[in-house]
Short mmCIF file of C-alpha atoms in Angstrom, two decimals:
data_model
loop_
_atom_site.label_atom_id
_atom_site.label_comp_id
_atom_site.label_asym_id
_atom_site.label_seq_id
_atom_site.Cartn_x
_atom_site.Cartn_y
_atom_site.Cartn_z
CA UNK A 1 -105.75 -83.12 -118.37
CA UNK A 2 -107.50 -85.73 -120.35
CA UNK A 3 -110.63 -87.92 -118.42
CA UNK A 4 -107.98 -91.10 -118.03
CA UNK A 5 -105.31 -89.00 -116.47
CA UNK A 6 -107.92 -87.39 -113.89
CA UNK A 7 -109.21 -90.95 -113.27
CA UNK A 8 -105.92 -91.98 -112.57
CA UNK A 9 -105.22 -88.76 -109.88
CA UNK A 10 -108.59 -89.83 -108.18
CA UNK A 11 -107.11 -93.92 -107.71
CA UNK A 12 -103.78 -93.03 -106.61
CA UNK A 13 -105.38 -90.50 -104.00
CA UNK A 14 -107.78 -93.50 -102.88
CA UNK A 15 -104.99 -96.36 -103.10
CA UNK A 16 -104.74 -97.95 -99.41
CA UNK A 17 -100.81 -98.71 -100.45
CA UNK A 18 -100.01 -95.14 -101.73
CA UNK A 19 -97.34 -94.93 -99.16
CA UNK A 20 -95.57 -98.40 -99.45
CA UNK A 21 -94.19 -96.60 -102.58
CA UNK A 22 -92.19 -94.04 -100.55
CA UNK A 23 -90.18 -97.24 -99.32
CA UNK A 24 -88.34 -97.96 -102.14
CA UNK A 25 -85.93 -95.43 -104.74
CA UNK A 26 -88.06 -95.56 -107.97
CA UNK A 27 -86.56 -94.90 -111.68
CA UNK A 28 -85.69 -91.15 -112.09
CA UNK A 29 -85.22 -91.54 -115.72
CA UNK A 30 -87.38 -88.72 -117.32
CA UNK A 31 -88.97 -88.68 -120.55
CA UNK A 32 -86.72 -86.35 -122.49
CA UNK A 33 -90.72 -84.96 -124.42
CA UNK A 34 -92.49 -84.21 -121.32
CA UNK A 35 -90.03 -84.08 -118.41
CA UNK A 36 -91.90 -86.10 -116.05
CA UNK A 37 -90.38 -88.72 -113.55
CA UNK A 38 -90.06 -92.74 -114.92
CA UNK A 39 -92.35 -95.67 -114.91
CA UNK A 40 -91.10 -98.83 -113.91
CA UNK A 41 -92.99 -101.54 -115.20
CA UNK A 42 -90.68 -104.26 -115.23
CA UNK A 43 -90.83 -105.25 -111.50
CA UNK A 44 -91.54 -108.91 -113.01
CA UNK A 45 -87.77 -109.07 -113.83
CA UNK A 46 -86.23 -107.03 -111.20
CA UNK A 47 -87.70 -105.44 -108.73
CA UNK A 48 -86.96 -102.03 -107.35
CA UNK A 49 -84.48 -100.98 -104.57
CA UNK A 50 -86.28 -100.63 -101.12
CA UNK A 51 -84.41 -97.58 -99.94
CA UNK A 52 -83.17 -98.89 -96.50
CA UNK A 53 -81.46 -101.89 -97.68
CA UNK A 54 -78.04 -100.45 -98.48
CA UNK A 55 -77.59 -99.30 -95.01
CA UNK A 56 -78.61 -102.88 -93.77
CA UNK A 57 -76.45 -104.07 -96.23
CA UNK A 58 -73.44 -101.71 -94.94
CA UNK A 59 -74.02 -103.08 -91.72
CA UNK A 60 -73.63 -106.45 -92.70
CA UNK A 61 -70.36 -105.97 -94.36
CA UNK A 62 -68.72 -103.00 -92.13
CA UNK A 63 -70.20 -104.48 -88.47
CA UNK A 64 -70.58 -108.32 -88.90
CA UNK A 65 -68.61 -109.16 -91.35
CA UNK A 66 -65.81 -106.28 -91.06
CA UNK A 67 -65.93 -106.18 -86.67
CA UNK A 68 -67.58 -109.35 -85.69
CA UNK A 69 -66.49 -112.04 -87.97
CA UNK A 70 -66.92 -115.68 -87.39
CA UNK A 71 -69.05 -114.80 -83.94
CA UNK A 72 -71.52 -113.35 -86.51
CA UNK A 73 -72.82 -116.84 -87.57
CA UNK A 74 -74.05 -117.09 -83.74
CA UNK A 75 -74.58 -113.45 -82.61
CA UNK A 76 -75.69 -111.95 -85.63
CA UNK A 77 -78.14 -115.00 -86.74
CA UNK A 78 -75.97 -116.00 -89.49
CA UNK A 79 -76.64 -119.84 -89.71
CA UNK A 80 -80.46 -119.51 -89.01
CA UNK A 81 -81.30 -116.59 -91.93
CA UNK A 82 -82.19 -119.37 -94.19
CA UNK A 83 -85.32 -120.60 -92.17
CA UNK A 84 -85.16 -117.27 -90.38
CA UNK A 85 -86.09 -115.63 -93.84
CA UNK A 86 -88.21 -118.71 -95.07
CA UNK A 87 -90.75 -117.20 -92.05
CA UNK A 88 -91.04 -114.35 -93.46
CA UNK A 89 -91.98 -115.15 -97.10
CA UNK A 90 -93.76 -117.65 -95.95
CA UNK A 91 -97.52 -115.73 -95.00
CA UNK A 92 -97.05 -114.08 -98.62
CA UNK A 93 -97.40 -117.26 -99.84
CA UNK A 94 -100.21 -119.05 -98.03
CA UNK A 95 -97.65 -120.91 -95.66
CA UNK A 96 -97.57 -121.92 -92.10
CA UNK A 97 -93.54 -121.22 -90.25
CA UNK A 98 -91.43 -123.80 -90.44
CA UNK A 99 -91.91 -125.20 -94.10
CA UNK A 100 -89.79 -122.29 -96.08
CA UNK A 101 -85.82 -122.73 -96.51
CA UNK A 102 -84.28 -119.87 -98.56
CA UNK A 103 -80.69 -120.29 -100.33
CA UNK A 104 -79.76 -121.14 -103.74
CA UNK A 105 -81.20 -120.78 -107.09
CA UNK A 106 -84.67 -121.07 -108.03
CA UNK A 107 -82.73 -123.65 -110.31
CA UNK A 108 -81.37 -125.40 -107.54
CA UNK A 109 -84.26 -125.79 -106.13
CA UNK A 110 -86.50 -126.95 -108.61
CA UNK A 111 -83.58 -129.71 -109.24
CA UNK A 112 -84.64 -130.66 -105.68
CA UNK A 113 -88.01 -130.27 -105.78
CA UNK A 114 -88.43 -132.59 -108.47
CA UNK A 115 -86.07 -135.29 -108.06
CA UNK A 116 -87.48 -135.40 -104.62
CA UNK A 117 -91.16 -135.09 -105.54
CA UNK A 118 -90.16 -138.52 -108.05
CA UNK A 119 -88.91 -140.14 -104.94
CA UNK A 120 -91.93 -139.30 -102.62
CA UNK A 121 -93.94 -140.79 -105.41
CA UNK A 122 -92.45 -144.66 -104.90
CA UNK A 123 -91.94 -147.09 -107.16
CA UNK A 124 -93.68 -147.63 -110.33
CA UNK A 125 -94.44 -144.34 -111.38
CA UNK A 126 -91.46 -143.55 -113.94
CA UNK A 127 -93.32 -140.52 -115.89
CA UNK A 128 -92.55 -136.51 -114.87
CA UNK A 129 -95.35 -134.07 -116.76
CA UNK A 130 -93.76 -130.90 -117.22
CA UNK A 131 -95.49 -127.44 -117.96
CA UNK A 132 -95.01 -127.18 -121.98
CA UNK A 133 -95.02 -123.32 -121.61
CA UNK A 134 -92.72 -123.25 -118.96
CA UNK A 135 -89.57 -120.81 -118.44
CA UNK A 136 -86.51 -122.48 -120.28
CA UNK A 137 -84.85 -123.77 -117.48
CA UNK A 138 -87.96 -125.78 -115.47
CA UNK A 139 -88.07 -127.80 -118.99
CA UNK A 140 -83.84 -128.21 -118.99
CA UNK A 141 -83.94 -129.56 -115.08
CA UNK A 142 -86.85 -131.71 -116.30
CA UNK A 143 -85.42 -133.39 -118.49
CA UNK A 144 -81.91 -133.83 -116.35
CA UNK A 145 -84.28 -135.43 -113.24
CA UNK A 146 -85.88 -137.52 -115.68
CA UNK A 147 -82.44 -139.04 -116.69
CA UNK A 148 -81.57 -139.22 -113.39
CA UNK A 149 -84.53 -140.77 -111.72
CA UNK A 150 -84.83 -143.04 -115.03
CA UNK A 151 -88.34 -141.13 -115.44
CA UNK A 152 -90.19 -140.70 -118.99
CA UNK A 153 -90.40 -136.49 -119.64
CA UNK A 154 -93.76 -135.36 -120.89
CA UNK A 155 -94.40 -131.83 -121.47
CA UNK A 156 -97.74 -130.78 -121.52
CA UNK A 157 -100.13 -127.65 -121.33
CA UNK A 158 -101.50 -126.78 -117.68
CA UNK A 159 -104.81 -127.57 -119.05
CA UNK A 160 -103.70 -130.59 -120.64
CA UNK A 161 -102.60 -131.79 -117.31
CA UNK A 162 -105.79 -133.61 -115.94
CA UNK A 163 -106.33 -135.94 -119.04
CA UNK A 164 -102.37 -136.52 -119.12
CA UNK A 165 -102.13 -137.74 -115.34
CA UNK A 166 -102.17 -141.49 -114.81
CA UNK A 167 -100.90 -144.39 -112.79
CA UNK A 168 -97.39 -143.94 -113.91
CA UNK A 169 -96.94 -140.02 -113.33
CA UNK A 170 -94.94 -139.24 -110.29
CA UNK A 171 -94.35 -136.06 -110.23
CA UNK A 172 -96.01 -132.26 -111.91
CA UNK A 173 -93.79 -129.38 -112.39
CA UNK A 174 -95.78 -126.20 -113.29
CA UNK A 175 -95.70 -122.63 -113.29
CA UNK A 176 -98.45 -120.65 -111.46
CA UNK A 177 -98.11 -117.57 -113.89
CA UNK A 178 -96.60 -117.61 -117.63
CA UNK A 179 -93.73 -115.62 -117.74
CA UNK A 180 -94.42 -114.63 -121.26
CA UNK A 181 -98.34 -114.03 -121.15
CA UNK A 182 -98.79 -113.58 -117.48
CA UNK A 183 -101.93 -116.33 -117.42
CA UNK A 184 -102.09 -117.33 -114.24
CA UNK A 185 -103.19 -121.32 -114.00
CA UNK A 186 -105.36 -122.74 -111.74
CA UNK A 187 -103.79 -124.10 -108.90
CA UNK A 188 -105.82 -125.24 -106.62
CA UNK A 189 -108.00 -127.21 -109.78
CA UNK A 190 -104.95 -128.23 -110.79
CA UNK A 191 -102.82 -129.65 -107.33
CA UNK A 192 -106.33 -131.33 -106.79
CA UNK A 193 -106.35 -133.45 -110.14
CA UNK A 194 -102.51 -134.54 -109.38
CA UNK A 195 -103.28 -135.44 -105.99
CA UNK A 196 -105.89 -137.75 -107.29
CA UNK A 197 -103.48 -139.25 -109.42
CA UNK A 198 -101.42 -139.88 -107.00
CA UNK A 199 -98.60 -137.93 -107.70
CA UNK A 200 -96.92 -135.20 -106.26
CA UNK A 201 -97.71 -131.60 -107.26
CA UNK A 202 -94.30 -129.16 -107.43
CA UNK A 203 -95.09 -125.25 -108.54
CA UNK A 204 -92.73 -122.80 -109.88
CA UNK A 205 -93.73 -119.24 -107.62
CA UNK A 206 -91.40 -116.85 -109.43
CA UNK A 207 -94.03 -114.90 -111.25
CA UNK A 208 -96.69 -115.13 -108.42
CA UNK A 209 -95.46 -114.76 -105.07
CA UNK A 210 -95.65 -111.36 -103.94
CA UNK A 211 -97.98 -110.48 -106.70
CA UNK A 212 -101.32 -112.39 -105.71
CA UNK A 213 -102.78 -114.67 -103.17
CA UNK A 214 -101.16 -118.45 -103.63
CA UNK A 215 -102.33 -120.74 -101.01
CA UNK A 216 -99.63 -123.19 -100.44
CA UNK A 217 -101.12 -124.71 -97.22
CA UNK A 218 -104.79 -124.29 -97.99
CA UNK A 219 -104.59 -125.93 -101.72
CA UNK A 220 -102.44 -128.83 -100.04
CA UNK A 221 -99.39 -128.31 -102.27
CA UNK A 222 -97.06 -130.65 -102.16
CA UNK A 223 -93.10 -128.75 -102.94
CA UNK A 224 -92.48 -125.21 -104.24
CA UNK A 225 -89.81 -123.24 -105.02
CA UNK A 226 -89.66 -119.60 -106.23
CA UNK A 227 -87.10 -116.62 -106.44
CA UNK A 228 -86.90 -112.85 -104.70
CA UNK A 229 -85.87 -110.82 -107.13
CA UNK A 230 -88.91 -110.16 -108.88
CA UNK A 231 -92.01 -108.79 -106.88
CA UNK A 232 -90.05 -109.63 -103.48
CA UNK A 233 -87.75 -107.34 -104.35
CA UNK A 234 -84.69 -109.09 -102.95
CA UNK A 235 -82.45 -107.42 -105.43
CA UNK A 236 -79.94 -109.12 -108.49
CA UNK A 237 -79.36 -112.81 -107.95
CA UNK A 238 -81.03 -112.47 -104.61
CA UNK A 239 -81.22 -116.48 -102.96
CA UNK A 240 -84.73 -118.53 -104.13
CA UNK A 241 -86.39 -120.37 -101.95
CA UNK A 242 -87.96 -124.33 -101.23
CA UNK A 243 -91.02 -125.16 -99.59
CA UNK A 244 -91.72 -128.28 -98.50
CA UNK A 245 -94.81 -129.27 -97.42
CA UNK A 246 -94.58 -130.16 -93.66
CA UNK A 247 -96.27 -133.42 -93.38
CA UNK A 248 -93.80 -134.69 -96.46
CA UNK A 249 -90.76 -133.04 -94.51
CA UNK A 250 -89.37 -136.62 -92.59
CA UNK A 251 -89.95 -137.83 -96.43
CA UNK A 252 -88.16 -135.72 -98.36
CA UNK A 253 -85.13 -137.12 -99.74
CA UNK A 254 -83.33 -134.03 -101.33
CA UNK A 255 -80.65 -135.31 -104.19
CA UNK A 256 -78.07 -132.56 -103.05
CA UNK A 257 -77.54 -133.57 -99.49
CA UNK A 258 -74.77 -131.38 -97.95
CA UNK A 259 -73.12 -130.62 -94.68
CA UNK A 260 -75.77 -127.70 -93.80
CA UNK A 261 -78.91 -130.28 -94.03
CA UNK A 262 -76.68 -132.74 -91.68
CA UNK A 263 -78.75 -133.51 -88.36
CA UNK A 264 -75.32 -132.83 -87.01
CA UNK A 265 -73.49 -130.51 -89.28
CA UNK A 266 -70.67 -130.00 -87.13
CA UNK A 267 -69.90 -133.58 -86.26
CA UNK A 268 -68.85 -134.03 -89.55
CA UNK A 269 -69.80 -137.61 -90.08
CA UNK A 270 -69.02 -139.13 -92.97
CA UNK A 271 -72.52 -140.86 -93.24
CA UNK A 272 -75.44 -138.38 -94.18
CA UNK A 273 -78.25 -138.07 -91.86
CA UNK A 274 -80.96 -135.66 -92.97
CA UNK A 275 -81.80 -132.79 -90.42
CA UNK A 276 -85.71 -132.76 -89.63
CA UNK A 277 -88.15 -130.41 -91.13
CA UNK A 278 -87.61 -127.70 -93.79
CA UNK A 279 -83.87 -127.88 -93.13
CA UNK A 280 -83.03 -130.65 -94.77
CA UNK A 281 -83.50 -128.57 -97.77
CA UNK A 282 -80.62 -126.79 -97.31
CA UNK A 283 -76.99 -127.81 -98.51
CA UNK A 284 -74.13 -125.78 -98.56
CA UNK A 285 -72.81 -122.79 -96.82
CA UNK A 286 -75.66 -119.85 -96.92
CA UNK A 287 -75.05 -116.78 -99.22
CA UNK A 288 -74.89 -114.87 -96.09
CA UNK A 289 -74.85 -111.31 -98.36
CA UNK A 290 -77.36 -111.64 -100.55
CA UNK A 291 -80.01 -113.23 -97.76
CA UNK A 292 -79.76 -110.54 -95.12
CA UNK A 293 -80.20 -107.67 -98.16
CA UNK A 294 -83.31 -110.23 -99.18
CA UNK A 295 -84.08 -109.86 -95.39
CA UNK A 296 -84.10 -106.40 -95.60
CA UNK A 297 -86.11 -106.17 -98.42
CA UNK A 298 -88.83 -107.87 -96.58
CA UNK A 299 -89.10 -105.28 -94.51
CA UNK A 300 -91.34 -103.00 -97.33
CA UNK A 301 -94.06 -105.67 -96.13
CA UNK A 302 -95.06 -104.62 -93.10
CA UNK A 303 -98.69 -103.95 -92.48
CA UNK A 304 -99.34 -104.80 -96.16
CA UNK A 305 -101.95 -107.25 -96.89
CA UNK A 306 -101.60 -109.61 -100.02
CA UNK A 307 -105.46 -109.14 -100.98
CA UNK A 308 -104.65 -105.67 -101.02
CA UNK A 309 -101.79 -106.01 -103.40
CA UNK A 310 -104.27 -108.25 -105.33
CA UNK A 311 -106.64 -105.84 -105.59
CA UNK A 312 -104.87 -103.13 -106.96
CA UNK A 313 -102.83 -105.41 -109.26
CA UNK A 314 -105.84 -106.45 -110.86
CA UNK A 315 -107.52 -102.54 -110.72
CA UNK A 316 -104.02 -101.71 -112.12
CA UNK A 317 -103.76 -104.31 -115.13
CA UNK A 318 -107.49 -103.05 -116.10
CA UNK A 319 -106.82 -99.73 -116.58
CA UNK A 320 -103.42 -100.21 -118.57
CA UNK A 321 -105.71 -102.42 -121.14
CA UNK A 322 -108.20 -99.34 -120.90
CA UNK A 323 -105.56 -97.13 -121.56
CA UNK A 324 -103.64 -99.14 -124.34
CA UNK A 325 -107.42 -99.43 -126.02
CA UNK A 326 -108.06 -95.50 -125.65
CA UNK A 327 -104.68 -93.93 -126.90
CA UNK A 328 -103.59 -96.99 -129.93
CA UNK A 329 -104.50 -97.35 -133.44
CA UNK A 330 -107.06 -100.17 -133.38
CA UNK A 331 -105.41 -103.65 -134.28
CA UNK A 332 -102.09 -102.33 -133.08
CA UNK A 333 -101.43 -104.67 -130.98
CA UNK A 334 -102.85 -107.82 -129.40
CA UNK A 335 -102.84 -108.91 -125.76
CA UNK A 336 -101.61 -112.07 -125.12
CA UNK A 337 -102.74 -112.14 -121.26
CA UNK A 338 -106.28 -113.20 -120.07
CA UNK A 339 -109.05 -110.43 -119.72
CA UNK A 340 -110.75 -112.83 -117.00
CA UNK A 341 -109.23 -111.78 -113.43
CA UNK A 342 -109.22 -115.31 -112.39
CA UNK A 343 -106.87 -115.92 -115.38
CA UNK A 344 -104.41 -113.02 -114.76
CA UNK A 345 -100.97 -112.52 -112.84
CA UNK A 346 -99.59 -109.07 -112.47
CA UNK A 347 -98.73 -108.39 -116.03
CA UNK A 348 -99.42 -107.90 -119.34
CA UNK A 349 -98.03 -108.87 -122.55
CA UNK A 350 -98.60 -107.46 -125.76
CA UNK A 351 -97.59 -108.37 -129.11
CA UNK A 352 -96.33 -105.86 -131.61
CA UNK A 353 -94.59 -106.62 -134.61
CA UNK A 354 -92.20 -104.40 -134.21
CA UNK A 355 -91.79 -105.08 -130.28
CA UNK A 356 -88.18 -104.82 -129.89
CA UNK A 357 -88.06 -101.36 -131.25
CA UNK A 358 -90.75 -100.33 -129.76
CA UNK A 359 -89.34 -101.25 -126.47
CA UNK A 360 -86.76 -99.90 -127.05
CA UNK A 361 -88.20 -96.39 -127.81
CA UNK A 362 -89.86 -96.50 -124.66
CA UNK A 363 -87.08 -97.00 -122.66
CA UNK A 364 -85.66 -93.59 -124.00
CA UNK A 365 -88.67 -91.94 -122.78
CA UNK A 366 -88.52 -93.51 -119.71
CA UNK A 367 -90.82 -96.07 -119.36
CA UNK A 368 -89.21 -99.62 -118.28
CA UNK A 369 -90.76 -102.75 -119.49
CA UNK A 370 -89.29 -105.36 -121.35
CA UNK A 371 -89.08 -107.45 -124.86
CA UNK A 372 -89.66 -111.63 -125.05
CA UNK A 373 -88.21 -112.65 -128.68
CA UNK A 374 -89.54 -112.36 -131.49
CA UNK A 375 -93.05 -109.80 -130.72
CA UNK A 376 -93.64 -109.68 -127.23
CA UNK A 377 -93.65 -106.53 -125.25
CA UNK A 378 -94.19 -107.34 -121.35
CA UNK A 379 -95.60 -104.78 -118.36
CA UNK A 380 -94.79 -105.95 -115.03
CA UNK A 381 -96.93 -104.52 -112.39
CA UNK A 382 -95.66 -104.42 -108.59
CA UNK A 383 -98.57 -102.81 -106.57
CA UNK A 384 -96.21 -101.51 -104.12
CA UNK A 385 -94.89 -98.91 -106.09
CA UNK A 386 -96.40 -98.73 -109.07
CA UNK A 387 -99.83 -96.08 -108.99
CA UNK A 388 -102.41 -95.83 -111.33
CA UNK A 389 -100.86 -91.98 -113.21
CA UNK A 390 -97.64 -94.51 -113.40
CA UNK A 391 -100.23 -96.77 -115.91
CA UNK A 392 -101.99 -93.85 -117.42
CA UNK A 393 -98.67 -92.19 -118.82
CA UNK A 394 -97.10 -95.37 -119.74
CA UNK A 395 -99.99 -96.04 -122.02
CA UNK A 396 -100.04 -92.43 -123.61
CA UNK A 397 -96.33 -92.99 -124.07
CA UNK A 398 -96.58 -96.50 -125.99
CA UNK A 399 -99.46 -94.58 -128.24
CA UNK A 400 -97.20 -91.91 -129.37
CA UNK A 401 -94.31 -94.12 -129.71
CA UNK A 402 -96.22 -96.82 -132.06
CA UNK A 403 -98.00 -93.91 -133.70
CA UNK A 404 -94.38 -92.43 -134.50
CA UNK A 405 -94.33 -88.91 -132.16
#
C-alpha cells in the first residue's frame, strides 16, 4: 500500500462523519482493473440517493396519495411542506425559520428574485450587474428582467463588482461558487459593497449550500435562491428554493403572483393580495412528490454540523490536489480552482486537453465526475459520503488513465 493510500486509511478512520456515509446507496460500479467499489465525485451535479427515501417516497404515493387523498393536503401537511421544508434548509444556510419557501425551479426563482430585488430598489436605479461567469441561465433570466423592468444588463466579474456599483444599479445577481472552477466569491465583502450602493444583493446557492458555511442572516443578504439536487441531495429535478430576507418580506413584490401566495387563497378573489412573510414567494400548486422525497432527504442531516462538512471538504479537496500532483506527469493538467481555502467551494476543476475522453475513461473504471466543454474535467466533493481512500483511488485512477494503462 503506497504512503497516500495509508494516509488516506488513517483520515477516513479519524473522519467525525464516517458514518453519515452509511445513509445513502453509493455507486457500485467497479473498476473492471482492480475490482474495487466506485467513487462518486460528481455530487455537484446530482447528488446520491439517501437510502430511506424510497420508502418515504412509497408512502407518499401508496398511503397519502393512494388511501388518503385530498385530506392529505391537511392531515398529511401537504399545503405547508413548502415553508415546512424551507425550515429545514434553512440552518444549512445561515438562516433564521420563517424566511425559506421551497417550490419551483432554481430558474423560477431567480426570475423572482431579481425582478423583485429591481423593485425593492425604487425608482431611478434602471441598471442590473450580473455575474459575467455565471451558469447560463442566471445570465438568460438577466437579461429577460432587464427587459421587463426596463433595466440596463451589465455583466461583470465578482471582483469587478465594487468599482461597477453606482447610483443607478438596483439590483446584483451572483453566484457564491463557479460552477466551472469551483472559486468560491466573497460574499460577505461582496453583499457589503452592494449594500453601500444601495442596491439589493441576490445570490445564486446552488453550488454552496450544503457544501460550506453561507451566512445568509449574518452577512445581511438581501434574496437567495438555490436548488436540492446537488449537495442537498434532494434527488433529479428536486424543487429549489427562495429566501427572502425577513425584514424585506412585507416588500417583496414577487412578478409571478399566484393563488398559493394569496393572503386568502381559498377565497378566490379576483384581486391579488400578497400573503405575509416568506409565503408570498410561493405561486402555484406545490410539487407535492418531489418536496416530501426532498424532505426526506433532509433527513441524512441530522446531528451533522456544517463546519464539519467544511472541514473535511476542504481536508478532502487538499489531498485530491496532493494526489493528482503525486501520481500525474508534471504539466498534465492545470487546476482551474483556487489553492487558497478562502477561495474554494467543494470542487475541483482541472483542465486537460483531452478532457472529454479522459472522462470518459474514467467513468469505465468507475470513477464519476464530469466534463464542462471544451477541457474541463470537474470533481465534486460531498463530505457526507465521500472519504478520503474515495480521493486517493480516484487520483491513482486519473494517473493511469492520462498516462494510458
Amino acid at each position: 500500500m503506497s504512503e497516500l493510500a495509508l494516509r488516506a486509511e488513517k483520515a477516513d478512520a479519524a473522519d467525525e462523519l464516517a458514518g453519515v456515509r452509511d445513509r445513502f446507496v453509493l455507486d457500485t460500479v467497479s473498476d473492471h482493473a482492480a475490482g474495487a467499489a466506485g467513487v462518486y465525485l460528481d455530487g455537484n451535479s446530482l447528488g446520491a440517493l439517501p437510502a430511506h427515501v424510497p420508502g418515504r417516497v412509497e408512502d407518499v404515493v401508496r398511503r397519502q396519495w393512494g388511501e388518503l387523498r385530498i385530506r392529505s393536503w391537511d392531515e398529511s401537511g401537504w399545503w405547508t411542506a413548502p415553508e415546512r421544508i424551507g425550515d429545514r434548509i434553512a440552518p444549512l444556510v445561515g438562516a433564521a425559520a420563517g424566511q425559506i419557501v421551497v417550490g419551483d425551479s432554481t430558474s423560477v426563482n431567480v426570475f423572482k428574485a431579481l425582478v423583485g430585488a429591481v423593485r425593492l430598489a425604487g425608482e431611478g436605479r434602471d441598471e442590473i450587474l450580473v455575474d459575467a461567469t455565471t451558469f447560463p441561465t442566471d445570465g438568460y433570466i438577466a437579461e429577460s428582467a432587464a427587459r421587463l423592468t426596463g433595466c440596463v444588463l451589465r455583466p461583470v466579474t465578482p471582483a469587478g463588482v465594487p468599482d461597477a456599483l453606482g447610483d443607478r444599479t438596483a439590483a446584483v445577481l451572483l453566484n457564491h461558487v463557479d460552477y466551472r472552477t469551483g472559486r468560491l466569491h466573497d460574499l460577505p465583502a461582496l453583499t457589503a459593497a452592494i449594500h453601500a450602493a444601495g442596491a439589493v444583493a441576490v445570490w445564486d446557492l446552488c453550488h454552496s449550500a450544503g457544501a460550506l458555511p453561507v451566512g445568509l442572516d449574518e452577512h445581511g443578504v438581501d434574496l437567495a435562491v438555490g436548488c436540492t439536487y446537488k449537495y442537498l441531495n434532494g434527488g433529479p429535478g428536486s424543487p429549489a428554493y427562495l429566501y427572502v430576507r425577513r425584514e424585506l418580506q412585507d416588500l417583496f413584490d414577487s412578478p409571478l403572483p399566484g393563488w398559493n401566495s394569496h393572503a386568502e387563497p381559498f377565497g378566490m378573489s379576483p384581486s391579488y393580495a400578497p400573503a405575509p412573510g416568506a409565503v408570498r414567494g410561493r405561486v402555484g400548486t406545490p410539487d407535492i412528490l418531489s418536496m416530501l422525497a426532498l424532505e426526506a432527504a433532509l433527513d441524512v442531516w441530522e446531528g451533522v454540523r456544517i463546519e464539519a462538512v467544511r472541514a473535511k471538504s476542504l481536508a478532502l479537496t487538499d489531498f485530491f490536489l496532493e494526489c493528482v500532483e503525486a501520481y500525474l506527469p508534471a504539466g498534465r493538467v492545470d487546476c482551474l480552482t483556487p489553492v487558497a481555502h478562502e477561495e474554494r467551494g467543494s470542487q475541483i476543476a482541472l483542465r486537460c486537453a483531452d478532457a472529454g475522453d479522459v472522462m470518459k475513461r474514467l467513468i469505465e473504471r468507475g470513477v464519476v465526475g464530469d466534463f464542462r466543454h471544451p477541457d474541463v474535467l470537474r470533481f465534486g466533493f460531498t463530505p457526507l459520503y465521500v472519504g478520503f481512500a474515495d480521493v486517493e483511488r480516484a487520483a491513482r485512477v486519473l494517473g493511469e488513465v492520462v498516462d494510458g494503462s
